[in-house]
Tab-separated table of C-alpha atoms and ligand atoms in Angstrom:
chain	number	residue	atom	x	y	z
A	1	MET	CA	-0.094	0.140	-0.090
A	2	LYS	CA	1.247	3.251	-0.835
A	3	ALA	CA	1.994	5.802	2.072
A	4	PRO	CA	-0.170	8.675	2.428
A	5	ILE	CA	0.347	12.009	0.650
A	6	LEU	CA	-0.224	15.125	2.969
A	7	ILE	CA	-0.872	18.136	1.260
A	8	LYS	CA	-0.112	21.066	3.503
A	9	ASN	CA	-1.737	24.470	3.719
A	10	ALA	CA	-3.613	24.063	0.336
A	11	ARG	CA	-5.925	26.808	-0.492
A	12	CYS	CA	-8.909	24.324	-1.281
A	13	VAL	CA	-11.354	25.890	-4.087
A	14	SER	CA	-15.075	24.818	-4.127
A	15	SER	CA	-17.889	27.045	-5.738
A	16	GLN	CA	-18.894	28.175	-2.256
A	17	GLY	CA	-15.432	29.880	-1.453
A	18	ILE	CA	-11.958	28.825	-0.489
A	19	VAL	CA	-10.660	27.354	2.444
A	20	GLN	CA	-6.902	27.274	3.473
A	21	GLN	CA	-6.353	23.745	4.998
A	22	ASP	CA	-4.566	20.536	5.071
A	23	VAL	CA	-5.564	17.488	2.934
A	24	LEU	CA	-4.518	13.981	3.594
A	25	ILE	CA	-4.725	11.300	0.910
A	26	GLU	CA	-4.855	7.791	1.618
A	27	ASP	CA	-6.008	4.607	-0.191
A	28	GLY	CA	-6.727	6.536	-3.226
A	29	LYS	CA	-9.134	8.819	-1.241
A	30	ILE	CA	-9.388	12.320	0.452
A	31	ALA	CA	-9.055	10.563	4.015
A	32	GLN	CA	-9.187	13.753	6.199
A	33	LEU	CA	-9.222	17.600	6.049
A	34	GLY	CA	-8.275	20.467	8.538
A	35	GLN	CA	-4.922	20.620	10.576
A	36	ILE	CA	-3.167	17.490	9.925
A	37	ASN	CA	-0.114	16.280	11.720
A	38	THR	CA	2.583	15.766	9.587
A	39	GLU	CA	3.757	12.184	11.139
A	40	LEU	CA	0.674	10.646	9.377
A	41	ALA	CA	2.157	11.374	5.942
A	42	GLY	CA	4.683	9.273	3.857
A	43	GLU	CA	4.945	12.336	1.393
A	44	ILE	CA	4.341	16.068	2.264
A	45	ILE	CA	3.435	18.640	-0.499
A	46	ASP	CA	3.986	22.293	0.627
A	47	ALA	CA	0.931	24.102	-0.901
A	48	SER	CA	1.641	27.454	0.481
A	49	ASN	CA	1.600	29.004	-2.653
A	50	LEU	CA	-0.590	27.080	-4.324
A	51	PHE	CA	-4.274	26.443	-4.932
A	52	LEU	CA	-6.044	23.054	-4.667
A	53	LEU	CA	-8.810	22.433	-7.195
A	54	PRO	CA	-10.977	19.047	-7.387
A	55	GLY	CA	-9.517	17.664	-10.780
A	56	VAL	CA	-11.299	19.010	-13.740
A	57	LEU	CA	-13.732	16.418	-15.505
A	58	ASP	CA	-13.683	17.183	-19.600
A	59	PRO	CA	-17.349	15.797	-20.697
A	60	GLN	CA	-16.308	16.070	-24.203
A	61	VAL	CA	-13.277	14.535	-26.052
A	62	HIS	CA	-12.062	12.575	-28.802
A	63	PHE	CA	-9.292	10.237	-28.234
A	64	ARG	CA	-9.623	8.514	-31.294
A	65	ASP	CA	-8.881	5.085	-29.634
A	66	PRO	CA	-9.726	2.744	-31.657
A	67	GLY	CA	-8.970	2.984	-35.387
A	68	LEU	CA	-7.892	6.534	-35.524
A	69	THR	CA	-4.922	6.145	-33.377
A	70	TRP	CA	-2.764	8.091	-35.731
A	71	LYS	CA	-4.354	11.534	-34.792
A	72	GLU	CA	-4.418	10.456	-30.806
A	73	ASP	CA	-4.743	7.347	-28.481
A	74	LEU	CA	-5.998	6.654	-24.792
A	75	ARG	CA	-2.459	7.125	-23.823
A	76	THR	CA	-1.457	10.480	-25.276
A	77	GLY	CA	-5.240	11.837	-24.752
A	78	SER	CA	-4.967	10.677	-21.244
A	79	MET	CA	-1.460	12.252	-20.949
A	80	ALA	CA	-2.732	15.621	-22.380
A	81	ALA	CA	-5.652	15.507	-20.037
A	82	ALA	CA	-3.401	15.152	-16.719
A	83	ALA	CA	-1.157	17.763	-18.016
A	84	GLY	CA	-4.261	20.094	-18.399
A	85	GLY	CA	-5.405	19.360	-14.554
A	86	VAL	CA	-8.003	16.965	-16.337
A	87	THR	CA	-8.148	14.124	-14.311
A	88	SER	CA	-11.511	12.419	-15.693
A	89	PHE	CA	-12.756	12.309	-19.177
A	90	PHE	CA	-15.809	11.145	-21.402
A	91	ASP	CA	-14.809	10.231	-24.713
A	92	MET	CA	-17.021	10.180	-27.920
A	93	PRO	CA	-18.164	7.474	-30.067
A	94	ASN	CA	-16.883	8.372	-33.563
A	95	THR	CA	-14.151	5.832	-33.590
A	96	LYS	CA	-13.647	2.963	-35.919
A	97	PRO	CA	-15.431	0.833	-35.139
A	98	SER	CA	-17.888	3.405	-33.936
A	99	THR	CA	-18.910	2.905	-30.400
A	100	ILE	CA	-22.357	1.746	-31.065
A	101	THR	CA	-22.747	-1.558	-28.899
A	102	SER	CA	-21.959	-2.927	-25.699
A	103	ALA	CA	-19.222	-5.294	-27.209
A	104	ALA	CA	-17.580	-2.235	-28.656
A	105	MET	CA	-17.868	-0.309	-25.219
A	106	ALA	CA	-16.504	-3.196	-23.335
A	107	GLU	CA	-13.596	-3.520	-25.667
A	108	ARG	CA	-13.011	0.458	-25.248
A	109	LYS	CA	-13.105	0.052	-21.648
A	110	ARG	CA	-10.564	-2.618	-21.877
A	111	GLY	CA	-8.279	-0.531	-23.664
A	112	ALA	CA	-8.598	2.484	-21.441
A	113	ALA	CA	-7.652	0.085	-18.447
A	114	GLU	CA	-4.363	-0.544	-19.756
A	115	LYS	CA	-3.749	2.815	-21.387
A	116	CYS	CA	-5.243	5.818	-19.526
A	117	VAL	CA	-3.485	7.606	-16.992
A	118	VAL	CA	-6.588	9.615	-15.678
A	119	ASN	CA	-10.099	8.182	-15.122
A	120	TYR	CA	-12.198	7.374	-18.194
A	121	ASN	CA	-15.732	6.673	-19.515
A	122	PHE	CA	-17.404	6.606	-23.104
A	123	PHE	CA	-20.662	7.742	-24.540
A	124	ILE	CA	-22.358	5.109	-26.617
A	125	GLY	CA	-23.369	6.556	-30.346
A	126	ALA	CA	-26.968	6.470	-31.635
A	127	THR	CA	-27.814	5.051	-35.073
A	128	ASP	CA	-31.120	4.711	-36.406
A	129	ALA	CA	-31.028	1.027	-35.548
A	130	ASN	CA	-29.403	0.330	-32.154
A	131	LEU	CA	-32.034	1.604	-29.514
A	132	GLN	CA	-31.790	-1.680	-27.615
A	133	GLU	CA	-28.244	-1.074	-27.506
A	134	LEU	CA	-28.417	2.535	-26.486
A	135	ASN	CA	-30.415	1.590	-23.147
A	136	ALA	CA	-28.948	-1.876	-22.286
A	137	VAL	CA	-25.305	-0.780	-22.030
A	138	LYS	CA	-24.000	-0.468	-18.610
A	139	ASN	CA	-22.737	2.668	-16.718
A	140	VAL	CA	-21.941	4.933	-19.664
A	141	PRO	CA	-22.352	8.973	-19.377
A	142	GLY	CA	-25.123	9.111	-21.976
A	143	ILE	CA	-25.929	8.217	-25.511
A	144	LYS	CA	-24.501	10.561	-28.033
A	145	ILE	CA	-26.613	11.741	-31.305
A	146	PHE	CA	-24.860	13.395	-34.067
A	147	MET	CA	-27.809	15.385	-35.472
A	148	GLY	CA	-25.642	16.996	-38.083
A	149	SER	CA	-22.817	15.016	-39.568
A	150	SER	CA	-19.261	15.662	-38.612
A	151	THR	CA	-16.002	13.629	-38.331
A	152	GLY	CA	-17.108	10.035	-38.815
A	153	ASP	CA	-20.375	8.400	-40.103
A	154	LEU	CA	-22.564	8.642	-37.205
A	155	LEU	CA	-25.729	10.537	-38.024
A	156	VAL	CA	-29.421	10.267	-36.765
A	157	SER	CA	-31.131	13.677	-38.521
A	158	ASP	CA	-34.654	12.151	-39.229
A	159	VAL	CA	-36.913	13.252	-36.943
A	160	GLN	CA	-39.080	10.118	-36.518
A	161	ASP	CA	-35.839	8.409	-35.660
A	162	LEU	CA	-34.704	10.952	-33.320
A	163	ASP	CA	-38.547	10.683	-31.440
A	164	HIS	CA	-38.227	6.885	-31.458
A	165	ILE	CA	-34.866	7.232	-29.449
A	166	PHE	CA	-36.027	10.199	-27.064
A	167	GLY	CA	-39.259	8.149	-26.400
A	168	HIS	CA	-37.912	5.070	-25.310
A	169	GLY	CA	-35.670	5.144	-22.520
A	170	SER	CA	-34.543	7.349	-19.688
A	171	ARG	CA	-30.643	7.650	-19.971
A	172	LEU	CA	-29.163	11.033	-20.868
A	173	ILE	CA	-28.915	11.973	-24.520
A	174	ALA	CA	-26.079	14.287	-25.464
A	175	VAL	CA	-26.682	15.844	-28.885
A	176	HIS	CA	-24.268	17.431	-31.632
A	177	ALA	CA	-27.049	20.100	-32.616
A	178	GLU	CA	-26.776	21.084	-36.114
A	179	ASP	CA	-29.247	20.497	-39.134
A	180	ASP	CA	-27.967	18.692	-41.858
A	181	ASP	CA	-30.089	19.594	-44.335
A	182	ILE	CA	-29.133	23.270	-43.899
A	183	ILE	CA	-25.547	22.477	-43.894
A	184	ASN	CA	-25.795	20.396	-47.107
A	185	ALA	CA	-27.816	23.418	-48.988
A	186	ALA	CA	-25.163	25.846	-47.771
A	187	ARG	CA	-22.308	23.632	-48.351
A	188	GLU	CA	-23.452	23.494	-52.171
A	189	ILE	CA	-23.354	27.280	-51.818
A	190	TYR	CA	-19.735	27.379	-50.934
A	191	LYS	CA	-18.598	24.085	-52.649
A	192	ASN	CA	-15.820	26.248	-55.191
A	193	SER	CA	-14.758	28.264	-52.399
A	194	LYS	CA	-11.080	28.075	-51.063
A	195	ASP	CA	-11.642	30.479	-48.009
A	196	PHE	CA	-11.762	28.777	-44.480
A	197	ASN	CA	-13.605	31.844	-43.296
A	198	HIS	CA	-16.467	30.475	-45.056
A	199	HIS	CA	-16.433	27.398	-42.902
A	200	GLN	CA	-18.573	29.185	-40.298
A	201	PHE	CA	-21.382	30.035	-43.127
A	202	VAL	CA	-21.354	26.231	-44.259
A	203	ARG	CA	-22.235	25.453	-40.632
A	204	PRO	CA	-24.420	28.873	-40.021
A	205	PRO	CA	-26.275	29.855	-36.726
A	206	ASP	CA	-29.686	28.693	-38.052
A	207	ALA	CA	-28.448	25.448	-38.696
A	208	ALA	CA	-27.345	24.965	-34.958
A	209	LEU	CA	-30.845	26.989	-33.555
A	210	LYS	CA	-32.995	24.463	-35.422
A	211	SER	CA	-31.229	21.482	-34.380
A	212	THR	CA	-31.271	22.587	-30.904
A	213	THR	CA	-35.078	23.613	-31.242
A	214	LEU	CA	-36.164	20.035	-32.243
A	215	ALA	CA	-33.731	18.442	-29.179
A	216	VAL	CA	-35.572	20.625	-26.742
A	217	GLU	CA	-38.986	20.178	-28.330
A	218	LEU	CA	-38.380	16.262	-27.862
A	219	ALA	CA	-36.891	16.527	-24.504
A	220	ILE	CA	-40.004	18.338	-23.210
A	221	LYS	CA	-42.068	15.771	-25.073
A	222	TYR	CA	-40.829	13.186	-23.185
A	223	GLN	CA	-39.406	14.882	-20.477
A	224	ARG	CA	-36.131	13.286	-21.208
A	225	ARG	CA	-32.826	14.335	-19.694
A	226	LEU	CA	-30.966	16.390	-22.560
A	227	HIS	CA	-27.781	17.751	-22.656
A	228	ILE	CA	-26.551	20.103	-25.590
A	229	LEU	CA	-23.038	19.869	-26.543
A	230	HIS	CA	-20.530	22.868	-27.501
A	231	LEU	CA	-23.141	25.627	-27.984
A	232	THR	CA	-21.934	28.308	-30.683
A	233	THR	CA	-24.771	30.879	-31.014
A	234	LYS	CA	-26.262	33.960	-29.142
A	235	ASP	CA	-29.759	32.680	-30.561
A	236	GLU	CA	-29.643	29.181	-28.831
A	237	VAL	CA	-28.742	31.007	-25.371
A	238	GLN	CA	-31.584	33.270	-25.792
A	239	TYR	CA	-33.859	30.210	-26.543
A	240	LEU	CA	-32.467	28.362	-23.843
A	241	GLU	CA	-32.779	30.616	-21.141
A	242	ILE	CA	-36.783	30.426	-22.133
A	243	GLN	CA	-37.069	26.623	-22.255
A	244	LYS	CA	-34.426	25.139	-20.039
A	245	GLY	CA	-37.118	25.007	-17.122
A	246	LYS	CA	-39.420	22.994	-19.049
A	247	ALA	CA	-37.635	19.620	-18.939
A	248	PRO	CA	-34.059	18.337	-17.340
A	249	ILE	CA	-31.751	20.042	-20.105
A	250	SER	CA	-28.338	21.273	-19.515
A	251	ALA	CA	-25.741	22.669	-22.255
A	252	GLU	CA	-22.145	23.081	-22.282
A	253	VAL	CA	-19.426	25.655	-24.171
A	254	CYS	CA	-16.007	25.631	-25.362
A	255	PRO	CA	-13.378	28.081	-24.754
A	256	GLN	CA	-12.391	28.049	-28.246
A	257	HIS	CA	-15.784	29.302	-28.899
A	258	PHE	CA	-15.784	32.377	-26.658
A	259	LEU	CA	-11.910	32.566	-26.926
A	260	LEU	CA	-11.418	32.868	-30.635
A	261	SER	CA	-13.419	34.598	-33.301
A	262	ALA	CA	-14.578	35.160	-36.758
A	263	PRO	CA	-13.193	36.100	-39.114
A	264	PHE	CA	-9.755	36.826	-37.539
A	265	VAL	CA	-9.218	33.157	-36.563
A	266	TYR	CA	-9.896	31.495	-40.298
A	267	LYS	CA	-7.369	33.823	-41.599
A	268	LYS	CA	-4.804	33.412	-39.172
A	269	LEU	CA	-5.371	29.492	-38.592
A	270	GLY	CA	-6.933	28.274	-41.956
A	271	ALA	CA	-8.020	24.792	-41.406
A	272	TYR	CA	-6.333	24.668	-37.830
A	273	ALA	CA	-9.381	26.927	-37.146
A	274	GLN	CA	-12.098	24.647	-38.362
A	275	MET	CA	-14.258	22.677	-35.904
A	276	ASN	CA	-17.810	21.690	-35.877
A	277	PRO	CA	-19.922	23.292	-34.910
A	278	PRO	CA	-18.169	26.302	-35.931
A	279	ILE	CA	-16.062	29.456	-34.380
A	280	ARG	CA	-18.338	32.173	-35.191
A	281	ASN	CA	-18.301	35.932	-34.676
A	282	MET	CA	-17.396	37.923	-31.567
A	283	GLU	CA	-21.109	38.790	-30.876
A	284	HIS	CA	-21.711	34.927	-30.548
A	285	GLY	CA	-18.720	34.645	-28.378
A	286	GLU	CA	-19.674	37.098	-26.030
A	287	ALA	CA	-23.217	35.623	-25.631
A	288	LEU	CA	-21.851	32.274	-24.818
A	289	TRP	CA	-19.611	33.932	-22.401
A	290	ASN	CA	-22.550	36.014	-20.639
A	291	GLY	CA	-24.735	32.461	-21.152
A	292	LEU	CA	-22.134	30.715	-18.833
A	293	VAL	CA	-21.676	33.507	-16.329
A	294	ASN	CA	-25.536	33.794	-16.088
A	295	GLY	CA	-25.697	29.886	-15.707
A	296	VAL	CA	-27.733	29.833	-18.998
A	297	ILE	CA	-24.919	27.248	-20.167
A	298	ASP	CA	-23.819	24.780	-16.969
A	299	CYS	CA	-20.333	23.689	-17.750
A	300	ILE	CA	-17.109	23.661	-20.034
A	301	ALA	CA	-15.947	20.470	-22.240
A	302	THR	CA	-13.243	21.056	-24.853
A	303	ASP	CA	-14.207	18.528	-27.766
A	304	HIS	CA	-10.932	17.827	-28.080
A	305	ALA	CA	-10.804	16.483	-31.383
A	306	PRO	CA	-7.260	16.126	-32.807
A	307	HIS	CA	-5.968	15.961	-36.754
A	308	THR	CA	-2.557	15.843	-38.012
A	309	HIS	CA	-0.912	18.855	-39.745
A	310	GLU	CA	-0.953	16.418	-42.596
A	311	GLU	CA	-4.605	16.409	-42.871
A	312	LYS	CA	-5.312	19.877	-41.512
A	313	ALA	CA	-2.658	20.982	-44.727
A	314	GLN	CA	-5.835	20.146	-47.140
A	315	SER	CA	-7.462	22.521	-48.896
A	316	PHE	CA	-11.036	24.388	-47.663
A	317	GLY	CA	-13.664	21.337	-47.980
A	318	LYS	CA	-11.175	18.480	-47.641
A	319	ALA	CA	-9.517	19.358	-44.467
A	320	PRO	CA	-11.332	17.769	-41.380
A	321	SER	CA	-12.860	19.573	-38.658
A	322	GLY	CA	-11.563	19.513	-34.800
A	323	MET	CA	-9.083	20.977	-32.785
A	324	PRO	CA	-7.032	19.742	-29.549
A	325	GLY	CA	-8.199	21.494	-26.363
A	326	VAL	CA	-7.881	18.915	-23.273
A	327	GLU	CA	-4.326	20.214	-22.178
A	328	THR	CA	-4.991	24.199	-22.186
A	329	SER	CA	-8.808	24.626	-21.167
A	330	LEU	CA	-7.811	24.824	-17.440
A	331	PRO	CA	-4.858	27.121	-17.926
A	332	LEU	CA	-6.874	29.368	-20.294
A	333	MET	CA	-9.438	29.565	-17.600
A	334	LEU	CA	-7.228	30.355	-15.031
A	335	ASP	CA	-5.670	33.148	-17.198
A	336	ARG	CA	-9.278	34.723	-17.344
A	337	ALA	CA	-9.946	34.461	-13.298
A	338	ASN	CA	-6.325	36.003	-13.181
A	339	ARG	CA	-7.499	38.783	-15.352
A	340	GLY	CA	-10.648	39.304	-13.021
A	341	MET	CA	-13.124	38.043	-15.614
A	342	CYS	CA	-14.556	35.341	-13.379
A	343	THR	CA	-13.358	33.826	-10.231
A	344	LEU	CA	-11.579	30.603	-9.061
A	345	GLU	CA	-14.836	29.529	-7.931
A	346	ASN	CA	-16.482	30.069	-11.069
A	347	VAL	CA	-13.896	28.049	-12.597
A	348	VAL	CA	-14.270	24.891	-10.317
A	349	ASN	CA	-18.289	25.359	-10.757
A	350	TRP	CA	-17.830	24.942	-14.433
A	351	MET	CA	-14.781	22.340	-14.874
A	352	CYS	CA	-15.498	20.105	-11.802
A	353	GLU	CA	-18.416	20.418	-9.639
A	354	LYS	CA	-21.205	20.975	-13.078
A	355	PRO	CA	-19.921	18.009	-14.905
A	356	VAL	CA	-19.954	15.773	-11.976
A	357	GLU	CA	-23.456	16.651	-11.042
A	358	LEU	CA	-24.834	16.959	-14.595
A	359	TYR	CA	-23.662	13.361	-15.109
A	360	GLN	CA	-24.283	12.246	-11.838
A	361	VAL	CA	-20.519	11.123	-11.433
A	362	LYS	CA	-20.010	9.491	-7.929
A	363	ASN	CA	-17.574	10.622	-5.441
A	364	LYS	CA	-15.555	13.269	-7.393
A	365	GLY	CA	-15.640	17.017	-8.300
A	366	PHE	CA	-15.232	18.037	-4.653
A	367	ILE	CA	-12.537	18.117	-1.896
A	368	ARG	CA	-14.465	16.218	0.650
A	369	ASP	CA	-13.657	13.568	3.019
A	370	GLY	CA	-14.121	9.998	1.673
A	371	PHE	CA	-14.208	11.309	-2.179
A	372	ASP	CA	-11.862	10.204	-4.910
A	373	ALA	CA	-8.342	11.843	-4.594
A	374	ASP	CA	-8.368	13.321	-8.016
A	375	LEU	CA	-6.773	16.682	-7.542
A	376	VAL	CA	-4.867	19.495	-9.094
A	377	LEU	CA	-2.567	21.939	-7.825
A	378	VAL	CA	-2.403	25.427	-9.521
A	379	ASP	CA	0.244	27.944	-9.333
A	380	MET	CA	-1.697	31.235	-9.976
A	381	GLN	CA	1.396	33.473	-10.732
A	382	LYS	CA	3.209	31.000	-12.870
A	383	GLN	CA	3.202	32.123	-16.854
A	384	LYS	CA	3.921	30.030	-19.644
A	385	MET	CA	3.411	30.069	-23.286
A	386	ILE	CA	1.473	27.474	-25.155
A	387	GLU	CA	3.405	26.207	-27.672
A	388	ASN	CA	3.278	23.760	-30.954
A	389	GLY	CA	5.573	20.861	-30.071
A	390	LYS	CA	5.580	21.293	-26.549
A	391	LEU	CA	2.380	19.462	-25.933
A	392	PHE	CA	1.401	15.776	-24.889
A	393	THR	CA	-1.471	15.640	-27.436
A	394	LYS	CA	-0.214	13.168	-30.241
A	395	VAL	CA	-0.767	16.006	-32.947
A	396	ASN	CA	1.406	18.569	-31.016
A	397	TRP	CA	-0.479	21.801	-32.031
A	398	SER	CA	-3.006	24.007	-30.240
A	399	PRO	CA	-5.263	26.704	-31.543
A	400	PHE	CA	-3.806	28.928	-29.081
A	401	ASN	CA	-0.271	28.206	-30.029
A	402	GLY	CA	1.654	31.387	-28.825
A	403	TRP	CA	-0.455	32.658	-26.023
A	404	THR	CA	1.347	33.295	-23.005
A	405	THR	CA	-1.346	32.939	-19.983
A	406	GLN	CA	-1.004	33.239	-16.348
A	407	GLY	CA	-2.050	30.295	-13.654
A	408	TRP	CA	-1.129	26.522	-14.424
A	409	PRO	CA	-1.435	23.249	-13.045
A	410	VAL	CA	1.927	22.156	-11.442
A	411	THR	CA	0.470	18.706	-9.992
A	412	THR	CA	-2.364	16.407	-10.782
A	413	ILE	CA	-3.247	13.810	-8.849
A	414	VAL	CA	-5.466	10.716	-9.687
A	415	ASN	CA	-6.862	8.332	-7.286
A	416	GLY	CA	-4.023	9.568	-4.899
A	417	HIS	CA	-1.301	8.798	-7.098
A	418	ILE	CA	1.057	11.734	-8.594
A	419	VAL	CA	0.507	11.240	-12.523
A	420	PHE	CA	1.873	15.034	-13.395
A	421	GLN	CA	4.640	17.087	-11.549
A	422	ASP	CA	7.235	19.013	-12.960
A	423	GLY	CA	6.071	18.820	-16.625
A	424	GLY	CA	6.444	15.296	-16.658
A	425	ILE	CA	4.007	12.310	-16.511
A	426	ASP	CA	4.258	8.939	-14.462
A	427	GLU	CA	3.222	6.539	-16.895
A	428	SER	CA	2.744	3.983	-14.309
A	429	VAL	CA	-0.457	5.922	-12.758
A	430	LYS	CA	-3.706	4.096	-14.156
A	431	GLY	CA	-7.129	5.719	-14.480
A	432	GLN	CA	-10.168	3.900	-13.539
A	433	GLU	CA	-13.662	3.726	-14.944
A	434	ILE	CA	-15.829	6.710	-13.982
A	435	GLN	CA	-18.905	5.411	-12.052
A	436	ILE	CA	-22.367	7.047	-13.017
A	437	GLY	CA	-24.794	7.285	-10.691
A	438	SER	CA	-27.938	6.480	-12.781
A	439	SER	CA	-26.737	3.907	-14.846
B	501	LIG	O1	-14.903	19.317	-35.078
B	501	LIG	C1	-15.276	18.575	-34.563
B	501	LIG	N1	-14.553	17.481	-34.818
B	501	LIG	N2	-16.606	18.395	-34.398
B	501	LIG	C2	-17.152	17.018	-33.965
B	501	LIG	O2	-18.144	17.063	-33.575
B	501	LIG	C3	-16.006	15.803	-34.230
B	501	LIG	C4	-14.811	16.161	-34.047
B	501	LIG	C5	-13.980	15.019	-34.888
B	501	LIG	O3	-14.166	13.759	-33.947
B	501	LIG	O4	-13.401	15.330	-35.305
């Protein structure tokens, strides 16, 4: 058994405030909080100048494993997570093969147990013909429906098929909400374009609003638990503000959708700026940020979706959509807190507590007696530049390349084991399957 770790004088952050105390970690759990005798510890971490946060749960990543592992795999993706203070993730089903059966799910979880240095779980993907699998699979965060096509071939856009899924079962449904007909019509208009800025018009705001509206109507009709992934429009925020109380509906936003904006980002980054749903203009970005601050949007995810330099070097129309993010989301938000745009309490609420509550994750998200020791120590003074070539993600680039931000994770602890420290990863640490309360 590993000797207990004592974190001394940590300023522990929750949405309710900051409390300076010692934290004793034993057998993978938070064993004691308060003023703790150093004799109890095998290892002592002096955290006098640091803040202690619950580990981040990123509820939307694509670690590409199995089948697309030249872009990322569960080892490199989870290492990137650990370096970014992310101790848990939910991965998406658009792998090869797609994760659409209990058998494929079991295979993924087997791979994850071997390769992941942080905790994991996986969405099951909906098709128009796998309802039984969607409802029978055990212990998953939810069902993912691509209502508009994106990377991979998962798509359920027919209203009757959607109605059938929403109407049968009770498990959470997470939707990529973009209307496929609107996208296809717009794609036709821009089919000869060479301008990456047109990506935002190929997937226009009304495609997002129409699809979100349909998902919300179905959630209301069946009182089904709905989570809307990566919101991108002012229109959806306004719509949700009115509708959210009518059914158990939640929503998330990705940092890149309020930190980057069109047309500048497309001019600067070309294909690297391309993701689905797209980065839009500042007006949408501001509405998303306000929606998060006001609580219309519940939490932050990254949609970490890496593609290689070679793939991104293709022309407009051919280059795939998606960008990495799991390694930079917490630093970007800490920087925002340092600038006074939000508080550390907000960051913990949006990135640790809320995702855990929304998905009914057991024993995580809070620094509490008996909870899993998934923790991250952050240095709010530390400044560092995000740099291509210096990242853990396999593709080794970031849309935030060249940004110097202040406030960085310095130590990440998963299940009581230090997995990230002094810039390095201890690959002997293994993550565990995240337990979902409702499954
Ligand atoms: O930009 C995106 N990339 N959006 C998605 O929905 C999928 C993702 C991917 O897997 O590449």
